[in-house]
Tab-separated table of C-alpha atoms (C1' of nucleotides) in Angstrom:
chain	number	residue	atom	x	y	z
A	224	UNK	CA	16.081	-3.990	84.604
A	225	UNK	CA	19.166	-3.305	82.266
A	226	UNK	CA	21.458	-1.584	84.548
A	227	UNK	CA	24.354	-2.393	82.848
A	228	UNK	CA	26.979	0.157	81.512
A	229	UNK	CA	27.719	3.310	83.367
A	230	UNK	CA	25.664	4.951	85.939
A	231	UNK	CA	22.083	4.715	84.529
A	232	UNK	CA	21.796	1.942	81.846
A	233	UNK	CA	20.492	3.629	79.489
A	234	UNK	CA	20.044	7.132	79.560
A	235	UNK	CA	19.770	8.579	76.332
A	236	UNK	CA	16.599	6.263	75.286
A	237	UNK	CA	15.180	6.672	78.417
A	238	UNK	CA	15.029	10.656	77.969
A	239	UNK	CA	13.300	9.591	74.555
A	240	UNK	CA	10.605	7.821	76.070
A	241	UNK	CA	10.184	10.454	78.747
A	242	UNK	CA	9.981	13.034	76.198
A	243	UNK	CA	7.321	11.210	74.202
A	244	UNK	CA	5.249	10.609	77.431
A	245	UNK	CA	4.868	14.513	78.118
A	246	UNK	CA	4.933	15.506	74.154
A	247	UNK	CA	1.836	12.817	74.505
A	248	UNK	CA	0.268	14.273	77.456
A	249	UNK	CA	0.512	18.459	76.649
A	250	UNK	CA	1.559	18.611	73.506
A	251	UNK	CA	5.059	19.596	71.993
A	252	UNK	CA	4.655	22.913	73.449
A	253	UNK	CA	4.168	21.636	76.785
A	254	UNK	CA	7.738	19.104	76.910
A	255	UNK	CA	10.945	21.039	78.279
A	256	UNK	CA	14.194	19.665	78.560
A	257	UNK	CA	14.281	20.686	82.041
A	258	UNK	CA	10.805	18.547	83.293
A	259	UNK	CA	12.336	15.314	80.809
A	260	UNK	CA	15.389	15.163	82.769
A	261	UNK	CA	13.559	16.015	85.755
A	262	UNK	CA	11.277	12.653	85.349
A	263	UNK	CA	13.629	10.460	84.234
A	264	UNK	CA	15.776	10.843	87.450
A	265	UNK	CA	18.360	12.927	86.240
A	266	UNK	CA	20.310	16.683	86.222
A	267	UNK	CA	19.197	18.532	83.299
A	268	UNK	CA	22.651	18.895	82.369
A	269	UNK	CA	23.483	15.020	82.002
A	270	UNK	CA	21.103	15.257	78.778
A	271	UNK	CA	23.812	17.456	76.882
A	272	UNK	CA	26.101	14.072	77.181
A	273	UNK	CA	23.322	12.451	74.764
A	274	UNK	CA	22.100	15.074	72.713
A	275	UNK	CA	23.499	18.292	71.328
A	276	UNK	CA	20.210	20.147	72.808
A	277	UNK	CA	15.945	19.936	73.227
A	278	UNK	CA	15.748	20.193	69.269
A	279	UNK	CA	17.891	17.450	68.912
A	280	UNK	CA	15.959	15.268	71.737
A	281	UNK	CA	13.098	15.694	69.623
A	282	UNK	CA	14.320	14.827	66.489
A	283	UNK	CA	15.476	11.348	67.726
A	284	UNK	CA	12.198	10.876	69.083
A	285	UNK	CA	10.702	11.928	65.857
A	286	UNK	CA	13.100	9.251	64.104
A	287	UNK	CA	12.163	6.166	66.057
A	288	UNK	CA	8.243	7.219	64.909
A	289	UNK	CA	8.817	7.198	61.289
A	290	UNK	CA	10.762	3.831	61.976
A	291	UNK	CA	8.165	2.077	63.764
A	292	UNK	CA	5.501	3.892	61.530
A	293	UNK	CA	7.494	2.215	58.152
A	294	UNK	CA	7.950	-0.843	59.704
A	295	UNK	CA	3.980	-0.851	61.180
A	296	UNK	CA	2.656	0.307	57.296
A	297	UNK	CA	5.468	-2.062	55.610
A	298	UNK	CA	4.068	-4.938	57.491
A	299	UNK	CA	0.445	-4.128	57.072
A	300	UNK	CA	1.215	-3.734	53.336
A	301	UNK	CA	3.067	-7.031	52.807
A	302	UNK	CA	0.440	-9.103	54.690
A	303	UNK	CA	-2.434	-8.366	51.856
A	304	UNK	CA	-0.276	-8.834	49.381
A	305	UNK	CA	-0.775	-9.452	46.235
A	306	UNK	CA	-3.888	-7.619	46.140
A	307	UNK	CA	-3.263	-4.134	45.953
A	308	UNK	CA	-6.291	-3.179	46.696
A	309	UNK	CA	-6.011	-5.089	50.128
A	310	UNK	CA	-2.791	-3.843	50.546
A	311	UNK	CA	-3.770	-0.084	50.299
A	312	UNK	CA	-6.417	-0.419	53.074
A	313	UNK	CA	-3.974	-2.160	55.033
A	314	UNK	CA	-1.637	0.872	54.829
A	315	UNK	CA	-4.856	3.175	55.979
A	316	UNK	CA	-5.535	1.507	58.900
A	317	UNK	CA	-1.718	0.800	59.896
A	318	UNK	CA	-1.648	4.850	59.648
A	319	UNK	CA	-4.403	5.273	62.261
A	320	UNK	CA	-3.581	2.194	64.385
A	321	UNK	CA	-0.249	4.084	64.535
A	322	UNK	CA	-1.252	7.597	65.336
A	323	UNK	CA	-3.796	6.007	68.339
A	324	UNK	CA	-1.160	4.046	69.834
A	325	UNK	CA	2.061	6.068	69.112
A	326	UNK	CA	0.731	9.428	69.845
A	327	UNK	CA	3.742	10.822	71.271
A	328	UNK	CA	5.820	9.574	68.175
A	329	UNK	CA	3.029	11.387	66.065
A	330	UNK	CA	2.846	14.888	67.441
A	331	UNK	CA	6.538	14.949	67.208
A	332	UNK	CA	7.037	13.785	63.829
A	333	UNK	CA	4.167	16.120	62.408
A	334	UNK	CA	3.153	19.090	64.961
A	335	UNK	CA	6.398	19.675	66.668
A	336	UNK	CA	7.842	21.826	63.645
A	337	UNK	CA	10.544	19.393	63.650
A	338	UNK	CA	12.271	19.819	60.190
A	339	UNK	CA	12.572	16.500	58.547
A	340	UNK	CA	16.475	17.960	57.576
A	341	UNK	CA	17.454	18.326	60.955
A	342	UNK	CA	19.882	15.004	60.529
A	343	UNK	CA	20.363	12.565	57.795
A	344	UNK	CA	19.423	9.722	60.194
A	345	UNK	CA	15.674	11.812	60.704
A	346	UNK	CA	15.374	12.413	56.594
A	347	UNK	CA	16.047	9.027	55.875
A	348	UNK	CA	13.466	7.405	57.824
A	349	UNK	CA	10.719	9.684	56.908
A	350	UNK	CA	12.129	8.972	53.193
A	351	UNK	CA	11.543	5.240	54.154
A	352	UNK	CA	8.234	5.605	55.151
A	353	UNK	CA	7.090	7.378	52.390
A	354	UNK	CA	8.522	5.288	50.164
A	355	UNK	CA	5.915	2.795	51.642
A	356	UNK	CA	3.070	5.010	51.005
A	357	UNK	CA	4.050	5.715	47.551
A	358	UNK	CA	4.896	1.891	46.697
A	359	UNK	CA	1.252	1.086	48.076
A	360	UNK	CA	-0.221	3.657	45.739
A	361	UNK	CA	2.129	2.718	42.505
A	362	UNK	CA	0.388	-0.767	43.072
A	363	UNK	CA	-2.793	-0.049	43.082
A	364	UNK	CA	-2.573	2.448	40.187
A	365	UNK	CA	-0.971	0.326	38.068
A	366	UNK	CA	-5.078	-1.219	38.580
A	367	UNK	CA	-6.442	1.867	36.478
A	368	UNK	CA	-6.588	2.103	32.836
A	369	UNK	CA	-3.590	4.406	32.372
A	370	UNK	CA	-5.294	7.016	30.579
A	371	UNK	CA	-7.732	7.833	33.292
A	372	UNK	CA	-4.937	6.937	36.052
A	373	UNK	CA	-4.046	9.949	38.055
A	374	UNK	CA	-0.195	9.740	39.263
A	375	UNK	CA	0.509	7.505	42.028
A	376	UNK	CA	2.449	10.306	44.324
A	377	UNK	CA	-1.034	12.256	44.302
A	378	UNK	CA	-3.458	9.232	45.094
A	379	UNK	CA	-0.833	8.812	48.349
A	380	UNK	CA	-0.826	12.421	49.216
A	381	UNK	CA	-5.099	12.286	48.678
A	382	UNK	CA	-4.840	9.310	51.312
A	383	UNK	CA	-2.029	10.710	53.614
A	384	UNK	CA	-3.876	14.068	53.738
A	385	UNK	CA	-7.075	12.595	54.675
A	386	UNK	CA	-5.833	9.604	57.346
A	387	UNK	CA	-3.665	12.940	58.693
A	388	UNK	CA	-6.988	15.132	58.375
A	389	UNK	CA	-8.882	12.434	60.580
A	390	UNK	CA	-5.794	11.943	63.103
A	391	UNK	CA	-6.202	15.997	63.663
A	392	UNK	CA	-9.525	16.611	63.786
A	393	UNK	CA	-11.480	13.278	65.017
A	394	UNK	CA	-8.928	11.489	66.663
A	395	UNK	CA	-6.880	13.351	69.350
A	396	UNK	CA	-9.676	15.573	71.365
A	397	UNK	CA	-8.139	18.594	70.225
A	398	UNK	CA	-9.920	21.865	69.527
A	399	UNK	CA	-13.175	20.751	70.724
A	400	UNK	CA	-14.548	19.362	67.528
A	401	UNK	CA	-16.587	16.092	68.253
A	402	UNK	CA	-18.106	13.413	65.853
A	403	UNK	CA	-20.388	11.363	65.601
A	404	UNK	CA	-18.323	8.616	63.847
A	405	UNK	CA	-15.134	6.846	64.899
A	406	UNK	CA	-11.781	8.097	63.694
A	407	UNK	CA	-11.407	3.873	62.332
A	408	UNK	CA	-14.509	4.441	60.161
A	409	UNK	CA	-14.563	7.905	59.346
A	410	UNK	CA	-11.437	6.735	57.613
A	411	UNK	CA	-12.218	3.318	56.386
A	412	UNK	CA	-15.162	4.886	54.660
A	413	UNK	CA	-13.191	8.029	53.385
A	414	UNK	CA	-11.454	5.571	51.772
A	415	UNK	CA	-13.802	3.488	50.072
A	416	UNK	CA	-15.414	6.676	48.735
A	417	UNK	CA	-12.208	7.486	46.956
A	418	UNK	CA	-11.351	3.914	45.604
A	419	UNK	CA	-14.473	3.736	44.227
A	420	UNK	CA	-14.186	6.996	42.865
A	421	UNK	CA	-10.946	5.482	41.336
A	422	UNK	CA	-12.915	2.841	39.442
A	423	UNK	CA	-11.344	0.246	42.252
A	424	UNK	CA	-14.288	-0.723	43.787
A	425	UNK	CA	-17.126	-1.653	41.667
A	426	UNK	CA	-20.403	0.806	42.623
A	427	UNK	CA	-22.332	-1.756	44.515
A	428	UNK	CA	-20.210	-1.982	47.284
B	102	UNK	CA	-5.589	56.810	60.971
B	103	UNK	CA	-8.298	56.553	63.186
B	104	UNK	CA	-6.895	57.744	66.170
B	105	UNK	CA	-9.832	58.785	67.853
B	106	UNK	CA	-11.222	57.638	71.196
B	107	UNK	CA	-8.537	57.225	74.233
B	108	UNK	CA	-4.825	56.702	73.658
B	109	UNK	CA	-4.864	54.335	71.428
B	110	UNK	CA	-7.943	54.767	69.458
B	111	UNK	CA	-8.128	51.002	69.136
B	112	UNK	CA	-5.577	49.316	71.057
B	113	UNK	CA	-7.730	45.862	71.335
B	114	UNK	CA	-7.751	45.363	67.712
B	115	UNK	CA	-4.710	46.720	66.988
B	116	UNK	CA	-3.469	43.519	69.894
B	117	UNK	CA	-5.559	41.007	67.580
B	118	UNK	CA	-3.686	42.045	64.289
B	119	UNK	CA	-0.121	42.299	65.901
B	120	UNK	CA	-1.014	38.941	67.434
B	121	UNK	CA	-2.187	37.120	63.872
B	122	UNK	CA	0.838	38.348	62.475
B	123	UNK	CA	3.135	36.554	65.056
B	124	UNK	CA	1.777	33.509	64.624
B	125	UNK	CA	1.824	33.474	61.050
B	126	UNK	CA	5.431	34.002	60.952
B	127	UNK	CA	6.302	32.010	64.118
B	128	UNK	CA	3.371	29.285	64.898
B	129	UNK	CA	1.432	29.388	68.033
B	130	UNK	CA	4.424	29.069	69.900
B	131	UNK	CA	6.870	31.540	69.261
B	132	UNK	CA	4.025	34.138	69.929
B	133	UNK	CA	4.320	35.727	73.089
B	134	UNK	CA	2.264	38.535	75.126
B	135	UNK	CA	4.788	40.634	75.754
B	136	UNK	CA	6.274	40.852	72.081
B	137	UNK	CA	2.925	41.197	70.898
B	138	UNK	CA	2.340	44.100	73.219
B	139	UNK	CA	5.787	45.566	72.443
B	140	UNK	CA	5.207	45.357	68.413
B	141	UNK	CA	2.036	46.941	69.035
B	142	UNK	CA	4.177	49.860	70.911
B	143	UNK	CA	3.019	49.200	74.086
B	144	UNK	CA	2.891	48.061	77.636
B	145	UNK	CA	2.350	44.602	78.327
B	146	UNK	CA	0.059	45.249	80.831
B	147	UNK	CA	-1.763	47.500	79.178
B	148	UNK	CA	-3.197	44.233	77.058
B	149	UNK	CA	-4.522	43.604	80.418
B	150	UNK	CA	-7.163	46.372	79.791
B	151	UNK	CA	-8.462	44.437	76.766
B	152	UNK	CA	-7.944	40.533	77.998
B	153	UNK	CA	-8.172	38.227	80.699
B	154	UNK	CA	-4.647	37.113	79.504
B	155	UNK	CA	-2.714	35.427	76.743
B	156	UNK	CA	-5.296	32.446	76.442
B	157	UNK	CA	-7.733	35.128	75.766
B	158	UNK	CA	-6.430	37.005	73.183
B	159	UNK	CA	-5.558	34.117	70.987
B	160	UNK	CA	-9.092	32.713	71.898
B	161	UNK	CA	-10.482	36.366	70.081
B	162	UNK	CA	-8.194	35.844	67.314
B	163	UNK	CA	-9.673	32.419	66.496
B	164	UNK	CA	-12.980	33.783	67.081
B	165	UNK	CA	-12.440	36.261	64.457
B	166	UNK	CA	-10.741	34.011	61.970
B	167	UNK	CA	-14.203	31.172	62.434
B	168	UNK	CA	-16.247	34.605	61.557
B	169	UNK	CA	-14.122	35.428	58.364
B	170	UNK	CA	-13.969	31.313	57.472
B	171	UNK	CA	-18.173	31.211	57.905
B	172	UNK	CA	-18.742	34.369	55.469
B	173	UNK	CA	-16.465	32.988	52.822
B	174	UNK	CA	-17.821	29.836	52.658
B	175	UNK	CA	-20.868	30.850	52.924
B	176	UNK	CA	-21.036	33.304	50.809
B	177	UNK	CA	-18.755	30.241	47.805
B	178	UNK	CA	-21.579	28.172	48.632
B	179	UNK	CA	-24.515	30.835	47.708
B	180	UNK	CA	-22.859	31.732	44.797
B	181	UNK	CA	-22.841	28.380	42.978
B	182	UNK	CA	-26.529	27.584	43.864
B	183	UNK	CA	-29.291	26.116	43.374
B	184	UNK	CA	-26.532	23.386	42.129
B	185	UNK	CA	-25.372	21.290	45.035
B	186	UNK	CA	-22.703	20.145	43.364
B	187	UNK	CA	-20.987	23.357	42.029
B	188	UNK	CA	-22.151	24.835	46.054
B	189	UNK	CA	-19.810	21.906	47.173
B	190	UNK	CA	-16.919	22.104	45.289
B	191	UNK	CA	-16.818	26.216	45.604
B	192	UNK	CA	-17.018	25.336	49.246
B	193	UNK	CA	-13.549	23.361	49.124
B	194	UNK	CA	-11.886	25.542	47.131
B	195	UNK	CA	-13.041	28.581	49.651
B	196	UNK	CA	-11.434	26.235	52.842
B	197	UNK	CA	-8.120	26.211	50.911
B	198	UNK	CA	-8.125	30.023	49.946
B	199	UNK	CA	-8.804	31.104	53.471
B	200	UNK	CA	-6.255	28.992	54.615
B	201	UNK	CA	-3.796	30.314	52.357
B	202	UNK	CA	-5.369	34.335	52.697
B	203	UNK	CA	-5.861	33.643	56.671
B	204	UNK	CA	-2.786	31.993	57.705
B	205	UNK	CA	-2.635	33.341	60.921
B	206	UNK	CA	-6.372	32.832	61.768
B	207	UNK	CA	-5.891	29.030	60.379
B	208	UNK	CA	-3.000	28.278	62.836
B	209	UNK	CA	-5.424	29.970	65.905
B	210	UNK	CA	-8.016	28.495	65.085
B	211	UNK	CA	-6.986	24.463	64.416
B	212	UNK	CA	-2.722	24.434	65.892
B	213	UNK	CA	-2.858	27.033	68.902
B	214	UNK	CA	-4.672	24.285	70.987
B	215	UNK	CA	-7.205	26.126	72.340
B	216	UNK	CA	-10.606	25.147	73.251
B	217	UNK	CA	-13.631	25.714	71.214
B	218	UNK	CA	-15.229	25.969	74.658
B	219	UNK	CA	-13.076	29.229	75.839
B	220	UNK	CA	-15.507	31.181	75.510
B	221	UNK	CA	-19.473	31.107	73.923
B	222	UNK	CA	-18.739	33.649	71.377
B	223	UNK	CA	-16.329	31.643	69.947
B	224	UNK	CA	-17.961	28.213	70.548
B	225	UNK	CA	-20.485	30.497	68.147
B	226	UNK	CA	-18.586	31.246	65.873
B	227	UNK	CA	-17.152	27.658	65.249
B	228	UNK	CA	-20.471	26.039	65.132
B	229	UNK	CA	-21.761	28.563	62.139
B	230	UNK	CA	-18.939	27.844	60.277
B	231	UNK	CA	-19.295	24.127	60.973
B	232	UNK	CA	-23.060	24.249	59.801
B	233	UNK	CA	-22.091	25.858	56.966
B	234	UNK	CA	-19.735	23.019	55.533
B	235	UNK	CA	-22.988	20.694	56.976
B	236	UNK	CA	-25.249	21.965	54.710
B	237	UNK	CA	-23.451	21.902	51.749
B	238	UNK	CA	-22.904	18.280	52.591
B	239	UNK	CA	-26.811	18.316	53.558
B	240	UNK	CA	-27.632	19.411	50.021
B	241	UNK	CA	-25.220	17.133	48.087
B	242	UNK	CA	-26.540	14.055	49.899
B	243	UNK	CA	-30.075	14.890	49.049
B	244	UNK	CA	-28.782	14.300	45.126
B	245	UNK	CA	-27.620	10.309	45.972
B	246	UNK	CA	-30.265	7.232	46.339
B	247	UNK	CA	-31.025	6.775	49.801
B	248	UNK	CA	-30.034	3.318	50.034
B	249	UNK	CA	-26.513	4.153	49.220
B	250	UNK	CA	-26.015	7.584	50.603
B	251	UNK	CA	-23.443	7.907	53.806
B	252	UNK	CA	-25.094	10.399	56.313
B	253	UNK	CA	-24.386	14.280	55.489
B	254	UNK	CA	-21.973	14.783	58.629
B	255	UNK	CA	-19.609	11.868	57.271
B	256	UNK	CA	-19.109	13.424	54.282
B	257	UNK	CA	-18.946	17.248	55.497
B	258	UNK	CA	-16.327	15.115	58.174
B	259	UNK	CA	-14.715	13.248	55.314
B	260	UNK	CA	-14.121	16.733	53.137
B	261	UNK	CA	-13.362	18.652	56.125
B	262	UNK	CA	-10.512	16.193	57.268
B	263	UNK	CA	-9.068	15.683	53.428
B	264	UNK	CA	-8.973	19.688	53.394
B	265	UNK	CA	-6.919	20.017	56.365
B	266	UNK	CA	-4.598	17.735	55.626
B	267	UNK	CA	-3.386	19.066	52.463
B	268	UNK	CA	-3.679	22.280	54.290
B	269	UNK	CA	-1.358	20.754	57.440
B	270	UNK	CA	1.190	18.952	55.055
B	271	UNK	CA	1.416	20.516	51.701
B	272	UNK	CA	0.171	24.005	52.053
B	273	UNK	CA	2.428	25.288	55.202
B	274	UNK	CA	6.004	24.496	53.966
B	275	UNK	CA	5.731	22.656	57.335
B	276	UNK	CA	8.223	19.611	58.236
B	277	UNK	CA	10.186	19.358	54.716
B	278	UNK	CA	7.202	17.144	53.164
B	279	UNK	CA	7.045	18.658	49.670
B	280	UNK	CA	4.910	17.255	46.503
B	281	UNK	CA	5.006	17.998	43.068
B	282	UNK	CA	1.478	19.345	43.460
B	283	UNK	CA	-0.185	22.385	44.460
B	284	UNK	CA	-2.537	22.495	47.086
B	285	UNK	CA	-5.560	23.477	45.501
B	286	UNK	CA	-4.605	21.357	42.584
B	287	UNK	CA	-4.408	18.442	45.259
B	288	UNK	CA	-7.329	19.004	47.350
B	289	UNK	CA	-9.472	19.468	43.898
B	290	UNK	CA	-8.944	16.215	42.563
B	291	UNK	CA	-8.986	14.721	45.887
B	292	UNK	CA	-12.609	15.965	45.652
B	293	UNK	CA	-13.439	15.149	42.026
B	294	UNK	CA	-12.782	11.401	42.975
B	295	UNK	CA	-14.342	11.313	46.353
B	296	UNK	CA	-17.590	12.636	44.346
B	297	UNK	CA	-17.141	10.414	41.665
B	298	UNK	CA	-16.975	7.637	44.330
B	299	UNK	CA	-20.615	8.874	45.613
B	300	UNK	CA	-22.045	8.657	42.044
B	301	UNK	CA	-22.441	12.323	42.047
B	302	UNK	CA	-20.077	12.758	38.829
B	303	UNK	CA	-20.205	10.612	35.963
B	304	UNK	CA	-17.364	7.626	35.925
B	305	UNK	CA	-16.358	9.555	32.027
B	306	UNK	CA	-15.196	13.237	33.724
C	183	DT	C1'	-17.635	79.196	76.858
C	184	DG	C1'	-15.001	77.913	80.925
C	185	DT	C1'	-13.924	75.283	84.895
C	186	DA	C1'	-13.900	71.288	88.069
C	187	DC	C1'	-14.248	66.721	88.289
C	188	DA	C1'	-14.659	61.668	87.049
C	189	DT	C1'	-13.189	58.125	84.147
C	190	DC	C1'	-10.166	54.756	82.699
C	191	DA	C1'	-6.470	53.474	78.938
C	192	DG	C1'	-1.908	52.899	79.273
C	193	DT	C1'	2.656	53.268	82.284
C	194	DG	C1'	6.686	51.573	84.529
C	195	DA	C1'	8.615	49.026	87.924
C	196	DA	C1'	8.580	44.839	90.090
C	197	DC	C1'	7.666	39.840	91.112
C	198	DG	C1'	8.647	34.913	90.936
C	199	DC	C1'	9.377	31.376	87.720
C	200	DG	C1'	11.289	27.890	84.873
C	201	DC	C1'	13.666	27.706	80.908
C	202	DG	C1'	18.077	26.076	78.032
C	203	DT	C1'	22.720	25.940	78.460
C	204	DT	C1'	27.788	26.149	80.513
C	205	DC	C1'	31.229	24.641	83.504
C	206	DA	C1'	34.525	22.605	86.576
C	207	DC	C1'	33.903	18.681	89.219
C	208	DT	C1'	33.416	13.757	91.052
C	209	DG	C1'	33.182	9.220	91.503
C	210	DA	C1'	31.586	4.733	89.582
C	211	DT	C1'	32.987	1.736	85.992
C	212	DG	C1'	36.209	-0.545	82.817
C	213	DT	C1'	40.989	-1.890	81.718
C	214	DA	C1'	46.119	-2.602	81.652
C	215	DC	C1'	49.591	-4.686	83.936
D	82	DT	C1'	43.847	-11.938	91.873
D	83	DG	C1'	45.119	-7.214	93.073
D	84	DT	C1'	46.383	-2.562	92.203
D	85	DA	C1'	46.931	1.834	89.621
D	86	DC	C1'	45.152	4.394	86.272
D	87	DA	C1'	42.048	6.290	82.478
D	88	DT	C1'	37.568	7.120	81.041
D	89	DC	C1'	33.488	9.564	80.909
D	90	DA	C1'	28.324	9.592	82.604
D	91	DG	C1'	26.153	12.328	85.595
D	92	DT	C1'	26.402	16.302	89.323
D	93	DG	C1'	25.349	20.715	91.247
D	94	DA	C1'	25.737	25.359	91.078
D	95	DA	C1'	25.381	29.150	88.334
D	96	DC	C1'	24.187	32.243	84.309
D	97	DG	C1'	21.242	35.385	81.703
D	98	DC	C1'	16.823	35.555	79.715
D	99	DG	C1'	12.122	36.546	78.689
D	100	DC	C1'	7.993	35.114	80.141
D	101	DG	C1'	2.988	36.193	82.199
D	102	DT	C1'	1.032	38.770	85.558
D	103	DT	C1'	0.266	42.438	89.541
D	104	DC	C1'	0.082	46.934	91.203
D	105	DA	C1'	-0.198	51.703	92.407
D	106	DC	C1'	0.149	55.436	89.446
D	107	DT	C1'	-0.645	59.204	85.860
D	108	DG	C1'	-2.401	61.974	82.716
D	109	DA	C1'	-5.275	62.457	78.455
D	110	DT	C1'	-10.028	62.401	77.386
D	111	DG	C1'	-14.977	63.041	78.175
D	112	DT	C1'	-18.677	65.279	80.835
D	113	DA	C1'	-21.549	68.002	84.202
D	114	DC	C1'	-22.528	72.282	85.539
DNA sequence: TGTACATCAGTGAACGCGCGTTCACTGATGTAC
DNA sequence: TGTACATCAGTGAACGCGCGTTCACTGATGTAC
């Protein structure tokens, strides 16, 4: 228990990790400023002393899931090194490990309409994360014989798009659409389609 | 003008259309009943007439937008036969063109969180589309040695996901996450290596 | 064709609600002497 | 160590707002005779 400092300790992460516990349980529609301050023991009003407004709530809670997401990816990536090709799975799962256990950090970095402009602080560590998504991808392109090597900022927006894809469709219940496959494998194998469609994995497995 | 019938001639509809609009410009959330009944130049509770409620009408709109989504596909994948592969590929580029043609039916039917289950019709509706994108998978499949071919839902899956995330994060001009490429040039090549990957294209284009 | 009646799509007023935000304030904490 | 003061995190009441939904109604349309 950290009650140091003023009255609470530690209010304005607190509201943060209220807000990501009912943006993960109904959705970024479903959080209000009102029910965050509400749960976390406190007058609505005491959240204006931490943030200018709800928007801005969100967008700090969006910022501490692109940090933990870079750092997550950035660590999966470094451990396979220095085969790229170990490295780039790596980064696939560390996307999905992320969205399963982060999911409040997810839906407000991609469905909460949260513009990644909104502050510097937010841009840069969405910058810093894709920067680990395209690194991943320069590596293992730099693999392909350059005249049949498609850019490495479209072989990490093919990957990004499909791990996101998965995390919409498969992974959170959502609309109502069911599979027969894991999230984990529909992925892993989405993957291994497309590397050895990239000449990256030879044909027999 | 067909203002035949009662008041309105076709107030329901009318609701449906005003309603698709809203979304498109504002996302699930901004729409509301009452501006939707306003814009329409009329009572809210005269939508009450027409729907169980807000839930409802969105639910309709979704329904309508899975109806669209299963002729156009279907009709991209007849076109292109007997050849699977041609069938597939038209089938991609058809998800992508309703998406961009349909945007207010798209957000409905995969963002506005509502249930496939709402209602039968369109639980219907969403499982001919579904079996639409199934069968082209179906078909392709048939094309790749058994021993090495990945069942036909993991594919139709695996397409399905890679389309909606280029849909989700490049198409919509959604949280600031730009790329140098278009969608449909994205979600094509995506494609063309995925298939390559099954052995369905040759390794030389 | 004309009249009396039934239907029912849309009205308008009202409701209770929770929202985001503001404001002057209070009182616990930290600090200077 | 003790006291006087400054700071500022959080309070509590209030606001205006638009929401979804309900209700008794009205009056245009369709229909039976």
């Amino acid at each position: 228990m950290a009650k140091r400092g003023y009255h609470h300790g530690n209010l304005r992460q607190a509201l943060v990790e209220t807000a990501l516990k009912l943006i993960e349980e109904k959705g970024p529609t479903g959080f209000t400023l009102s029910e965050a301050a509400k749960q976390t023991g406190v007058t609505p009003a005491a959240v204006y002393r931490h943030f200018r407004g709800r928007e801005d709530l969100i967008a700090e809670a969006a910022r501490q899931g692109y940090t933990i997401f870079a750092d997550l990816i950035e660590y999966a990536y470094d451990k396979e090194q220095p085969s790229a090709l170990a490295s780039f799975e790596a980064t696939g799962r560390a996307y999905l490990a992320f969205a399963r256990k982060f999911p409040g950090h997810y839906v407000a970095m991609f469905e909460s309409g949260i513009s990644h402009n909104h502050s510097p602080e937010l841009a840069a560590a969405a910058a810093r994360a894709l920067g680990v998504l395209e690194r991943a991808a320069a590596d293992l392109s730099a693999h392909i014989p350059p005249d049949r090597r498609p850019p490495a900022s479209m072989v990490s927006a093919h990957i990004w798009a499909l791990s996101h894809g998965v995390v919409e469709l498969f992974s959170r219940g959502s609309p109502g659409t069911k599979s027969p496959f894991a999230p984990e494998d529909l992925l892993e194998s989405g993957i291994g389609i497309y590397l050895r469609g990239l000449g990256l994995i030879k044909p027999d497995e």
